[in-house]
XYZ file of C-alpha atoms in Angstrom:
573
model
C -62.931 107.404 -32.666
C -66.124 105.772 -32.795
C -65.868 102.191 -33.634
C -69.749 101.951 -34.780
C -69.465 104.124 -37.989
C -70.094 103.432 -41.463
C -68.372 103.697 -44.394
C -70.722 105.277 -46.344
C -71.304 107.886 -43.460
C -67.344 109.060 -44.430
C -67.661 109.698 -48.118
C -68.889 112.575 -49.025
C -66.762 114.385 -46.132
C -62.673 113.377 -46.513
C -62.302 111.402 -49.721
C -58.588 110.697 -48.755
C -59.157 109.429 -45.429
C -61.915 107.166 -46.532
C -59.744 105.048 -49.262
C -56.652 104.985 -46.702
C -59.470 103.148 -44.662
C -60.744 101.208 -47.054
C -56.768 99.961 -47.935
C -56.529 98.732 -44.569
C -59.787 96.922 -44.512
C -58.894 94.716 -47.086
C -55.610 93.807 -45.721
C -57.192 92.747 -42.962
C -60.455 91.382 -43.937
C -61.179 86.996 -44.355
C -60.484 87.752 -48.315
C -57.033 89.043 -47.954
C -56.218 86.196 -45.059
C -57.061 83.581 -48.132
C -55.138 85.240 -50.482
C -52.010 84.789 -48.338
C -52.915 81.049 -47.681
C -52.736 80.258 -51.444
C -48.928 80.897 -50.975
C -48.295 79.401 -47.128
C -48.608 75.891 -46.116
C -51.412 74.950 -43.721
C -50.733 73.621 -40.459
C -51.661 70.206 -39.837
C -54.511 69.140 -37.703
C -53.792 67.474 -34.327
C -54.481 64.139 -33.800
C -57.482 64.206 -31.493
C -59.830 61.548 -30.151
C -63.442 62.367 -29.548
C -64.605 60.167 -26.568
C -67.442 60.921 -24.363
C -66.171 61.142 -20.848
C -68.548 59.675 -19.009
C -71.008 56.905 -19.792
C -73.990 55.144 -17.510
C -75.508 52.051 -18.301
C -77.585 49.471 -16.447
C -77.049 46.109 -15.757
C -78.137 43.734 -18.355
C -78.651 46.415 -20.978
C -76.250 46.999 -24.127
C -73.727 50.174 -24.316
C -72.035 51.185 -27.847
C -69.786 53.615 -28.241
C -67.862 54.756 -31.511
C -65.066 57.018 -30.799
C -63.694 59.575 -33.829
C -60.561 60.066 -34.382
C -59.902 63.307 -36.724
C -56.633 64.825 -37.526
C -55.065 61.335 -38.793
C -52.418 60.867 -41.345
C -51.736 57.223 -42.923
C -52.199 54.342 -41.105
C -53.997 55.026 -37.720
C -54.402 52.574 -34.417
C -56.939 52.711 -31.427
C -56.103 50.822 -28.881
C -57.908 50.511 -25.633
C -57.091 49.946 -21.727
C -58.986 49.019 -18.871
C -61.881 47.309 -20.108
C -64.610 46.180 -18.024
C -64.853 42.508 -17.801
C -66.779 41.230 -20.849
C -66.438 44.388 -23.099
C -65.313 44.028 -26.746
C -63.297 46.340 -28.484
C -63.674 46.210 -32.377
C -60.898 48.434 -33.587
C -61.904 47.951 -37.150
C -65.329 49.883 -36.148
C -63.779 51.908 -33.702
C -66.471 50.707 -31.277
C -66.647 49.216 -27.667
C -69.932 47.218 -26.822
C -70.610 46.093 -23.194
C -73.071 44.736 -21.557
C -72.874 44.279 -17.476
C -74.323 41.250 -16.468
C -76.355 41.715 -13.135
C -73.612 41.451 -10.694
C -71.318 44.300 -12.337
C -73.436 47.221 -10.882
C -71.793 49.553 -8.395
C -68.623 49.466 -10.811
C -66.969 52.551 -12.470
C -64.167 51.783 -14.970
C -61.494 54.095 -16.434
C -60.855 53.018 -19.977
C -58.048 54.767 -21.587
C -58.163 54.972 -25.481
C -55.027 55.387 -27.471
C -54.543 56.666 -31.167
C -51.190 56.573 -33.298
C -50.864 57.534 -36.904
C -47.682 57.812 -38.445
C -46.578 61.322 -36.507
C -48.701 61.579 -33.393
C -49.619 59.845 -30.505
C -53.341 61.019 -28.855
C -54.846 59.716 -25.725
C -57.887 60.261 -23.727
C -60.288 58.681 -21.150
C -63.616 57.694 -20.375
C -65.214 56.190 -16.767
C -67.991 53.626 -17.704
C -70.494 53.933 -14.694
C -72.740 50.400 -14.488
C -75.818 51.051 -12.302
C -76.620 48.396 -9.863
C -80.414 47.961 -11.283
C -81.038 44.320 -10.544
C -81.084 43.772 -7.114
C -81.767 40.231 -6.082
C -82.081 39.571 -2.088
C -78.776 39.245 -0.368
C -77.642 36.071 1.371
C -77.878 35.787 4.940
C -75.115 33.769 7.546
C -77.297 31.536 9.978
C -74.205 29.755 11.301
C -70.680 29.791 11.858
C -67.368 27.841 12.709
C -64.224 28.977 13.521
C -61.643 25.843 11.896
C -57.790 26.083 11.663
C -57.163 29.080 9.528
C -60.764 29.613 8.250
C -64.382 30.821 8.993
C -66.956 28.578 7.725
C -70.374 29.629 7.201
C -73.621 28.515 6.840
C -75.590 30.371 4.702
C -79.015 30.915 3.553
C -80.177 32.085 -0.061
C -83.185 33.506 -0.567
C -84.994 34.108 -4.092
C -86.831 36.805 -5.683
C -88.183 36.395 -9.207
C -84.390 36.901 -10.836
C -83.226 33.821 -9.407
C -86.282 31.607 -9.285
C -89.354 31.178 -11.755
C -91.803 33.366 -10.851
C -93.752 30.262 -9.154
C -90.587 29.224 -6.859
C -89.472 32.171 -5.753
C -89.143 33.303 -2.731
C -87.705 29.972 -1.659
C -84.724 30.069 0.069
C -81.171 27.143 -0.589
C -78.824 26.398 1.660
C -74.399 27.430 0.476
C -71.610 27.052 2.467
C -68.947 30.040 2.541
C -65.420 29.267 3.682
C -63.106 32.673 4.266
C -59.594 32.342 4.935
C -58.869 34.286 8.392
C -55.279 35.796 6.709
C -57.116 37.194 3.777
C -57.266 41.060 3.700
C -57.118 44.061 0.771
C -53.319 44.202 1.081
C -53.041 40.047 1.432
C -55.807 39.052 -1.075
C -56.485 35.351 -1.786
C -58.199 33.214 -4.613
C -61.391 32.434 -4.942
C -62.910 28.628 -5.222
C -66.383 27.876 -6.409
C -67.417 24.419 -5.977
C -70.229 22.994 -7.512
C -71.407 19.334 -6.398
C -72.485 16.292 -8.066
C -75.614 14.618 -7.699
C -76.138 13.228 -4.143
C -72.952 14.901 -3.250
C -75.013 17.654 -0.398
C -74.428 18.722 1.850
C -70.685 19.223 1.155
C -67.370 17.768 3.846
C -65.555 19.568 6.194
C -62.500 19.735 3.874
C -61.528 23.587 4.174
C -58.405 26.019 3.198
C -57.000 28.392 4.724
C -55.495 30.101 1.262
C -58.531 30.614 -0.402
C -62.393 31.471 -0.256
C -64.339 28.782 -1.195
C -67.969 28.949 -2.150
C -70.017 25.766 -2.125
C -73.625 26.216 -3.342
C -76.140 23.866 -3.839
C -78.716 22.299 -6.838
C -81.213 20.193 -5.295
C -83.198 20.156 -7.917
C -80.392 18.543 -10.342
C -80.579 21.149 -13.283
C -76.936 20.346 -14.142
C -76.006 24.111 -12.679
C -78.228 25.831 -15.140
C -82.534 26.276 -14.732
C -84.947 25.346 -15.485
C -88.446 26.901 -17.154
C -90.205 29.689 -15.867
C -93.719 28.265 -15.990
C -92.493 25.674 -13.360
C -94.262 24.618 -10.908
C -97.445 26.208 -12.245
C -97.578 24.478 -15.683
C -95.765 21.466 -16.753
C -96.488 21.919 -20.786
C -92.608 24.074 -20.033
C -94.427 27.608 -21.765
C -91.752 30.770 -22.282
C -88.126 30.806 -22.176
C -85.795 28.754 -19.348
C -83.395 31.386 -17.663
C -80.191 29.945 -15.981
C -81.380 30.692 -12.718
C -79.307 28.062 -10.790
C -76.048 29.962 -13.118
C -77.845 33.172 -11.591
C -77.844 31.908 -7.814
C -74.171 30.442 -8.041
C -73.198 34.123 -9.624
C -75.138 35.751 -6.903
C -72.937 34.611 -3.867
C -70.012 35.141 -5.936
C -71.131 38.701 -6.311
C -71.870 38.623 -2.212
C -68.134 36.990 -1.108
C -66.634 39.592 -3.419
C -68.576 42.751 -1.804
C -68.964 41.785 1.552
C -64.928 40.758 1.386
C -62.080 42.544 0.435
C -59.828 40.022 0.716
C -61.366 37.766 -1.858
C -59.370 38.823 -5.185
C -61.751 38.752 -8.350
C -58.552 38.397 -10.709
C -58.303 34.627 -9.497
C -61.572 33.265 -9.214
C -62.397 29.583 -10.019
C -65.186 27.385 -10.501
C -64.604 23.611 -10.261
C -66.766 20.663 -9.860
C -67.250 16.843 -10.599
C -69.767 15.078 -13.051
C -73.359 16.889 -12.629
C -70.643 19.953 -11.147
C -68.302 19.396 -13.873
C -70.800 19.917 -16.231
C -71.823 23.081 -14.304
C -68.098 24.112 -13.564
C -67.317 23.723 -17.925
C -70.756 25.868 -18.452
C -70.041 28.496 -15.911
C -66.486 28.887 -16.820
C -66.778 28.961 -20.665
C -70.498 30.908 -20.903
C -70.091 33.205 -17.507
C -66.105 33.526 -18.874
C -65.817 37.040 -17.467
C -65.783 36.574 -14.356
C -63.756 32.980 -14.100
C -59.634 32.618 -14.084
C -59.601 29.092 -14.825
C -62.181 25.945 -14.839
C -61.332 22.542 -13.519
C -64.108 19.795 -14.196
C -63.840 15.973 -13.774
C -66.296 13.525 -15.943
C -68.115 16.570 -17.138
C -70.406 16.353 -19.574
C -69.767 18.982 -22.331
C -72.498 18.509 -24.371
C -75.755 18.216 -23.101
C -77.783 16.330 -26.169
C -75.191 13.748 -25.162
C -76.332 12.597 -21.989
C -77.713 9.519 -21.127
C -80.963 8.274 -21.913
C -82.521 8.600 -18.405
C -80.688 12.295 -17.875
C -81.926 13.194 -21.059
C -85.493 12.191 -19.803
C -84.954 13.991 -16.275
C -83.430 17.182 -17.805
C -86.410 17.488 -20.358
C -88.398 17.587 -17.531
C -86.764 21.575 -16.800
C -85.551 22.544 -20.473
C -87.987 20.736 -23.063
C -87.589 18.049 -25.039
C -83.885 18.515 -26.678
C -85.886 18.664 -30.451
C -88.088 21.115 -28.837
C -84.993 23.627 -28.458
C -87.179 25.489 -25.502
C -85.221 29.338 -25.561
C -83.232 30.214 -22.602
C -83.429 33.997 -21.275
C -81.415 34.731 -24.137
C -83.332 33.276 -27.200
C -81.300 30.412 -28.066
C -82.322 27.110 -27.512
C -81.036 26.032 -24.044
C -79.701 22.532 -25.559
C -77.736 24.385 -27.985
C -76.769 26.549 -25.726
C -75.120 24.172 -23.501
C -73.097 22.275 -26.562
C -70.131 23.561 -25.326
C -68.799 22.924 -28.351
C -70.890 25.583 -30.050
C -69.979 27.834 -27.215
C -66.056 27.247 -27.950
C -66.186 27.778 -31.726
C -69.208 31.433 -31.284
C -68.285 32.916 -28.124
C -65.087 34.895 -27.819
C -65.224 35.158 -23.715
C -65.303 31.227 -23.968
C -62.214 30.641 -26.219
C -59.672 33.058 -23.470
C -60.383 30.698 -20.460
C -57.893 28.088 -19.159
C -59.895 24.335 -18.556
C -58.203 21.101 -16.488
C -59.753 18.238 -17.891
C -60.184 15.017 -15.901
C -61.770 11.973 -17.697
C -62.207 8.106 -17.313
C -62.238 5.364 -19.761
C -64.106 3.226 -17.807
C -66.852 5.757 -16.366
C -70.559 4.429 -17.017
C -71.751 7.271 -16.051
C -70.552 10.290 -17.907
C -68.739 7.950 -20.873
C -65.771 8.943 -22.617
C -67.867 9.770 -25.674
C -68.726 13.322 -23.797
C -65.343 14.492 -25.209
C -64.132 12.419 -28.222
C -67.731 11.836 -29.873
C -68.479 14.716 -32.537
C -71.760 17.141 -31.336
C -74.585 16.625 -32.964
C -75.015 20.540 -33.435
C -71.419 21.256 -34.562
C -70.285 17.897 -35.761
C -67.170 17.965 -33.759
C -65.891 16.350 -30.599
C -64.765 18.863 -27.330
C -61.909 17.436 -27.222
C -60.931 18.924 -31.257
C -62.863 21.606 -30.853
C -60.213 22.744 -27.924
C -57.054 21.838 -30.254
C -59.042 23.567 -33.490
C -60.215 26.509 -32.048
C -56.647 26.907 -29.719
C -58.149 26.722 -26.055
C -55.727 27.083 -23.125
C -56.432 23.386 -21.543
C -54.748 20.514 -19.992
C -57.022 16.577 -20.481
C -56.095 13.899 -18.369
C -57.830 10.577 -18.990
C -57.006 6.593 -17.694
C -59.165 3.408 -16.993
C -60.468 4.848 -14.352
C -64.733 4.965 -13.278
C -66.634 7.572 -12.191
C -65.646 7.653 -8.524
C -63.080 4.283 -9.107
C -59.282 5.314 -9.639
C -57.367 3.585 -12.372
C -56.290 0.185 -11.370
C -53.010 0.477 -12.890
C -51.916 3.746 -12.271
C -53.801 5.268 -9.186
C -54.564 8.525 -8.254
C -53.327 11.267 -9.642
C -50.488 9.678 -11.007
C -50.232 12.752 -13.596
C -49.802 15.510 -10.692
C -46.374 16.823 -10.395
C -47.270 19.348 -8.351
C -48.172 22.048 -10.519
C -51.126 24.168 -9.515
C -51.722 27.216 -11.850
C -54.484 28.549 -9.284
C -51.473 29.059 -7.005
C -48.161 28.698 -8.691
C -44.949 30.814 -8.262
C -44.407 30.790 -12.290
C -46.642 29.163 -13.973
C -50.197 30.843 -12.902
C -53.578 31.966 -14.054
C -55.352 35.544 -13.486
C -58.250 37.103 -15.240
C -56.313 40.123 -15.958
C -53.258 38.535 -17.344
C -52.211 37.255 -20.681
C -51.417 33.455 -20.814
C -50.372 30.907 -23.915
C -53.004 28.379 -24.976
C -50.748 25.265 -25.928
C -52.371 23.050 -29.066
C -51.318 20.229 -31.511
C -48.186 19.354 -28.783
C -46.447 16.345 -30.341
C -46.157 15.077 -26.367
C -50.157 14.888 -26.766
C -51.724 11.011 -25.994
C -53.897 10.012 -28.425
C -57.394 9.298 -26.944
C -59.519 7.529 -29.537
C -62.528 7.931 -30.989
C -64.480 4.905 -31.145
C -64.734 0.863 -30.178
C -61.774 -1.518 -29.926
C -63.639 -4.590 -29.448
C -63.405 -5.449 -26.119
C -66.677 -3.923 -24.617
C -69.615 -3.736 -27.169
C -71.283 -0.483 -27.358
C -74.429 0.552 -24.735
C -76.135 3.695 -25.085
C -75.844 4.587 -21.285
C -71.556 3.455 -20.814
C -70.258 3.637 -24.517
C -67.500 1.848 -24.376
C -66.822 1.857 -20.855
C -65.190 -1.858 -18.772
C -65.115 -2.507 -15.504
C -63.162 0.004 -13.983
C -61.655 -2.249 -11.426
C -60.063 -4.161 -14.425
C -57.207 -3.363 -15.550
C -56.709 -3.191 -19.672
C -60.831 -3.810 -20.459
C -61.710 -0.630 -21.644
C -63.827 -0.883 -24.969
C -62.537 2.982 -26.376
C -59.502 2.610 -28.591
C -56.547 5.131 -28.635
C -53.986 5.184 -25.816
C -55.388 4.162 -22.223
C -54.258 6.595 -20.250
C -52.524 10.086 -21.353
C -52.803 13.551 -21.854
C -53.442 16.729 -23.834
C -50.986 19.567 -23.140
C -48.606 17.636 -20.641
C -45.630 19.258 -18.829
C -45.456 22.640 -20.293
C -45.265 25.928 -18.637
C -44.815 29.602 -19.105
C -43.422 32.443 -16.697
C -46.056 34.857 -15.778
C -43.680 36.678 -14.015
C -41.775 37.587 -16.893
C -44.524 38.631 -19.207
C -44.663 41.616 -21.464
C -47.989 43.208 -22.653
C -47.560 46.245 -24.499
C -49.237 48.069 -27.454
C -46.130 47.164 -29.908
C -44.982 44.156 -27.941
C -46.103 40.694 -26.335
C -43.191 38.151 -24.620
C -43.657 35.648 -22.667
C -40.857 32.876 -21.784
C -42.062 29.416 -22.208
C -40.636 25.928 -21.314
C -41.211 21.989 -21.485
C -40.574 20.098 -18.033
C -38.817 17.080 -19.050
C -38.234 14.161 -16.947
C -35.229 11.741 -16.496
C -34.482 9.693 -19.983
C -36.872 11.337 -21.936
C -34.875 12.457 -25.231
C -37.323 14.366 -27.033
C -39.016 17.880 -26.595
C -42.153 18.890 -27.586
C -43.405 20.348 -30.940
C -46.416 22.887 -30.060
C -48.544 25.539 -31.302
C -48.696 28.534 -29.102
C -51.653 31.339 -28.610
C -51.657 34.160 -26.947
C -54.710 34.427 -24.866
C -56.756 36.699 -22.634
C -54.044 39.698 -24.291
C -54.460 42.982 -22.609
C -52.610 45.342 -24.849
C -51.393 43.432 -27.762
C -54.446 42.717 -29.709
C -54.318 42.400 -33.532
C -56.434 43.339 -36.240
C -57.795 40.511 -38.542
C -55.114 40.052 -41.161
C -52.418 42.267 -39.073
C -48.452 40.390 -40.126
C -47.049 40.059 -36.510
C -42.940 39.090 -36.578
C -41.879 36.212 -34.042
C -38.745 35.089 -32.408
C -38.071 31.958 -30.416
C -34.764 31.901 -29.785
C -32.892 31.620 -33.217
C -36.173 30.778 -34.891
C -38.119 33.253 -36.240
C -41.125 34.194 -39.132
C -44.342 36.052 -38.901
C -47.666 35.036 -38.552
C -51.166 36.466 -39.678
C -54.060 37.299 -37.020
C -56.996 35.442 -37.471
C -60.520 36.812 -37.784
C -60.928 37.269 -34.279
C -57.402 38.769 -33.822
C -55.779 35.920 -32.240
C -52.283 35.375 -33.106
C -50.877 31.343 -33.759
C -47.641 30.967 -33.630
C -46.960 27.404 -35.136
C -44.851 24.359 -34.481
C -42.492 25.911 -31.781
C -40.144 23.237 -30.345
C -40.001 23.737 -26.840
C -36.514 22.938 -24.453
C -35.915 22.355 -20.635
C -34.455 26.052 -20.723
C -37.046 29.142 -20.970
C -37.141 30.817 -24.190
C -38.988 33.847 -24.510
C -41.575 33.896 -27.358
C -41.905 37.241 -28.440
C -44.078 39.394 -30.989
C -43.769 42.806 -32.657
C -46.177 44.155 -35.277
C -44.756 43.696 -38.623
């Protein structure tokens, strides 16, 4: 039979055989397959995510993605693993915006994305390819010693236009590379960048042999940060100032990290002291994605704040502060280092970890830096990091700027807790951790004058550091923000439905109390909320729920905190 006939061709020859035909057309045809579905129940539509599998995007330019999700019924999550460092996920929007700074090329990334509705569970993957488009010239070893346990290196930076106004470069500063001998891909250590105060280059001998350390250098005193790109040629400061000093340090990060694989880029640091404090608080908090933790001693937070004659020599690079000169990025680069304003806008900035080391009696970086309220924001660092629920730890005493405190010594706050290198208690960049606020073990620190010192515009407050009990700032002497309490890394839990993590107070010999504290969940991996999401807590035999803030962060409040662990945990309500 000939499958290309017509019906009409059949007619006229056998009537019969034509409507027999004709009867099974119609049980067959789209019409009749309708008229059954009006009495049979339609199947349901998987759950299916549409995700392309493969993106490319270059360094310093901005990728969006929106995934679909079709098939849903009721109430329907995305969640999303394996983000690149400094991507955002906004579940709400179902989108995922990065943008690779310039020493994320080379990278591919496998981000899993995850949908649940009330019935289903869908999952699918995408790589994220970042192109290595800005290429600024490698650094090259001119020297070496072997010491015990560690290779040091003398190294030699050269600039291109990227990392030097267009006037400078091609320049070259000197860095100092220290690699730990054990360190290999299976044995990985830390990471250490150490950024030096003013007169404070070249840097010691002082090496270790269980970590990298990275020791660059600012001759040209621009506080870690740039200065305008019309320098040297004009003085009138013309266009924007880039951070190229931030883009030199970030540079021989990006060269330890390639060049070995021993250096781990989960527990990288940056620390410093004054002019490097400032720089280590700036690098950490506005360069967040690629930093574990930041420890900074008399650093200057906020740069309007500075004294008279830094203000004058830092105009000199970034424009008068009134001026608000743009950086690279179109903000004004005094506003953009009022770390303050940085805490309270930038979401990278409120997940790090800070150490905080401060002096009552420092002329030179005054203890108004962190308990005076920002001109820009109208409040001081120190409440911005309790308001806005910032992992930290502050330490401040009588001491000076390079003087000790005459009473207590040095370091009489250490007990020996490291969280670069701790057993328990520790800090990675791919790790959750909790950020401790409001502890009722907290110090007060003051705000203003006592009387005993009259107020100058270049020491505040400050005494003689080298007497004991003259300090002009009110509040407690000496104390702390954040004191003695811990968490167990090793025990944490980071799931899509579930975050636990076992927390602690150390408490010394005849001390009666424990502390009262709000906790945060920080630098979450799995467990992030939606903005008004009711999460459920337990704490032992206490228990409530909680709301997630705007951002998504989750605040558990007023937790009181024993010598035992206790695990805090939260479910979604």
């Amino acid at each position: 039979m000939r499958w290309g006939w017509t019906v009409q061709s059949c007619i006229p020859r056998r009537p019969a055989l034509v409507l027999a035909l004709l009867a099974l057309l119609l049980l067959d045809s789209p019409r009749g397959a309708s008229a059954q579905s009006e009495t049979e129940p339609l199947l349901p539509q998987p759950l299916t995510l549409r995700v392309p599998p493969l993106q490319t995007v270059n360094e310093e330019e901005l990728l969006r993605v929106t995934v679909q999700v079709e098939g849903a019924q009721g109430r329907t999550r995305v969640f999303v693993d394996g983000l690149p460092p400094g991507a955002h996920w906004d579940e709400a929007a179902r989108t995922l915006t990065f943008q690779p700074d310039f020493i994320q090329g080379g990278w591919r990334h496998e981000v899993t994305f995850t949908a649940q509705d009330s019935r289903a569970t869908a999952q699918t993957r995408m790589t994220i390819a970042v192109r290595d488009t800005v290429r600024p010239p490698e650094p090259r070893i001119i020297g070496s010693e072997e010491l015990p346990g560690t290779l040091r290196l003398t190294v030699e930076q050269p600039t291109d236009a990227w990392l030097d106004s267009p006037g400078y470069a091609g320049r070259t500063f000197p860095a100092v590379v220290s690699v730990p001998l054990a360190a290999s891909a299976g044995y990985p250590m830390p990471v250490t960048v150490r950024l030096h105060g003013v007169g404070n280059w070249p840097p010691g001998t002082q090496v270790s042999p269980d970590r990298f350390v990275i020791e660059p250098s600012d001759p040209n005193l621009t506080y870690w940060w740039g200065y305008a790109e019309s320098l040297p040629r004009s003085q009138s400061l013309a266009g924007p100032v880039p951070p190229y000093t931030t883009r030199r340090v970030l540079a021989l990060l990006e060269w330890v990290l390639r060049t070995y694989p021993g250096a781990d880029p989960e527990r990288v640091f940056v620390e410093g002291d004054s002019m490097g404090g400032a720089g280590a608080l700036a690098l950490g908090l506005l360069e967040s994605r690629h930093f574990a933790g930041v420890f900074a001693r008399h650093a200057q937070p906020v740069a309007r704040a500075h004294r008279p004659w830094r203000l004058a020599q830092l105009s000199s690079l970034w424009g008068m502060p009134e001026e608000e000169v743009p950086d690279a990025d179109g903000l004004g680069v005094w506003s953009r280092l009022d770390l303050t304003r940085a805490l309270r806008d930038e979401p990278g900035a409120r997940s790090q970890f800070l150490f905080l080391e401060h002096g009552k009696d420092d002329p030179i970086i005054h203890f108004g830096s962190v308990v005076g309220p920002s001109s820009l924001t109208g409040v001081s660092f120190y409440e911005m990091l309790q308001t806005q629920h910032i992992g930290h730890v502050a330490v401040w005493d009588e001491g000076g700027h390079v003087e000790t405190d005459p009473w207590l010594g040095p370091r009489w706050w250490d007990r020996g807790w490291n969280p670069r290198a701790d057993a328990q208690t520790l800090l990675r960049r791919d790790l959750a951790f909790p950020a401790f606020s409001r502890s009722s073990w907290d110090g007060h620190p003051g705000s203003g004058g006592n009387g005993r010192q009259p107020w100058r515009n270049d020491s505040g407050y400050a005494g003689d550091p080298k007497v004991a009990g003259d300090t002009g700032w009110d509040g407690d002497v000496a104390g702390m923000l954040n004191r003695s309490l811990r968490w167990d890394t090793r025990q944490l839990v980071d799931t899509h439905g579930r975050f636990a993590l076992p927390l602690r107070a150390v408490i010394g010999p005849g001390v009666t109390d424990s502390p009262v504290v709000d906790v945060t969940p920080r630098r979450v991996q799995r467990f992030r909320c939606l903005p008004g999401e009711r999460i459920r807590w337990t704490f032992g035999k206490a228990s409530g729920t909680v709301t997630a803030a705007s951002d998504g962060t989750v605040t558990v409040p007023r937790l009181r905190l024993g010598a035992e662990w206790t695990q805090l945990v939260l479910e979604r309500g």
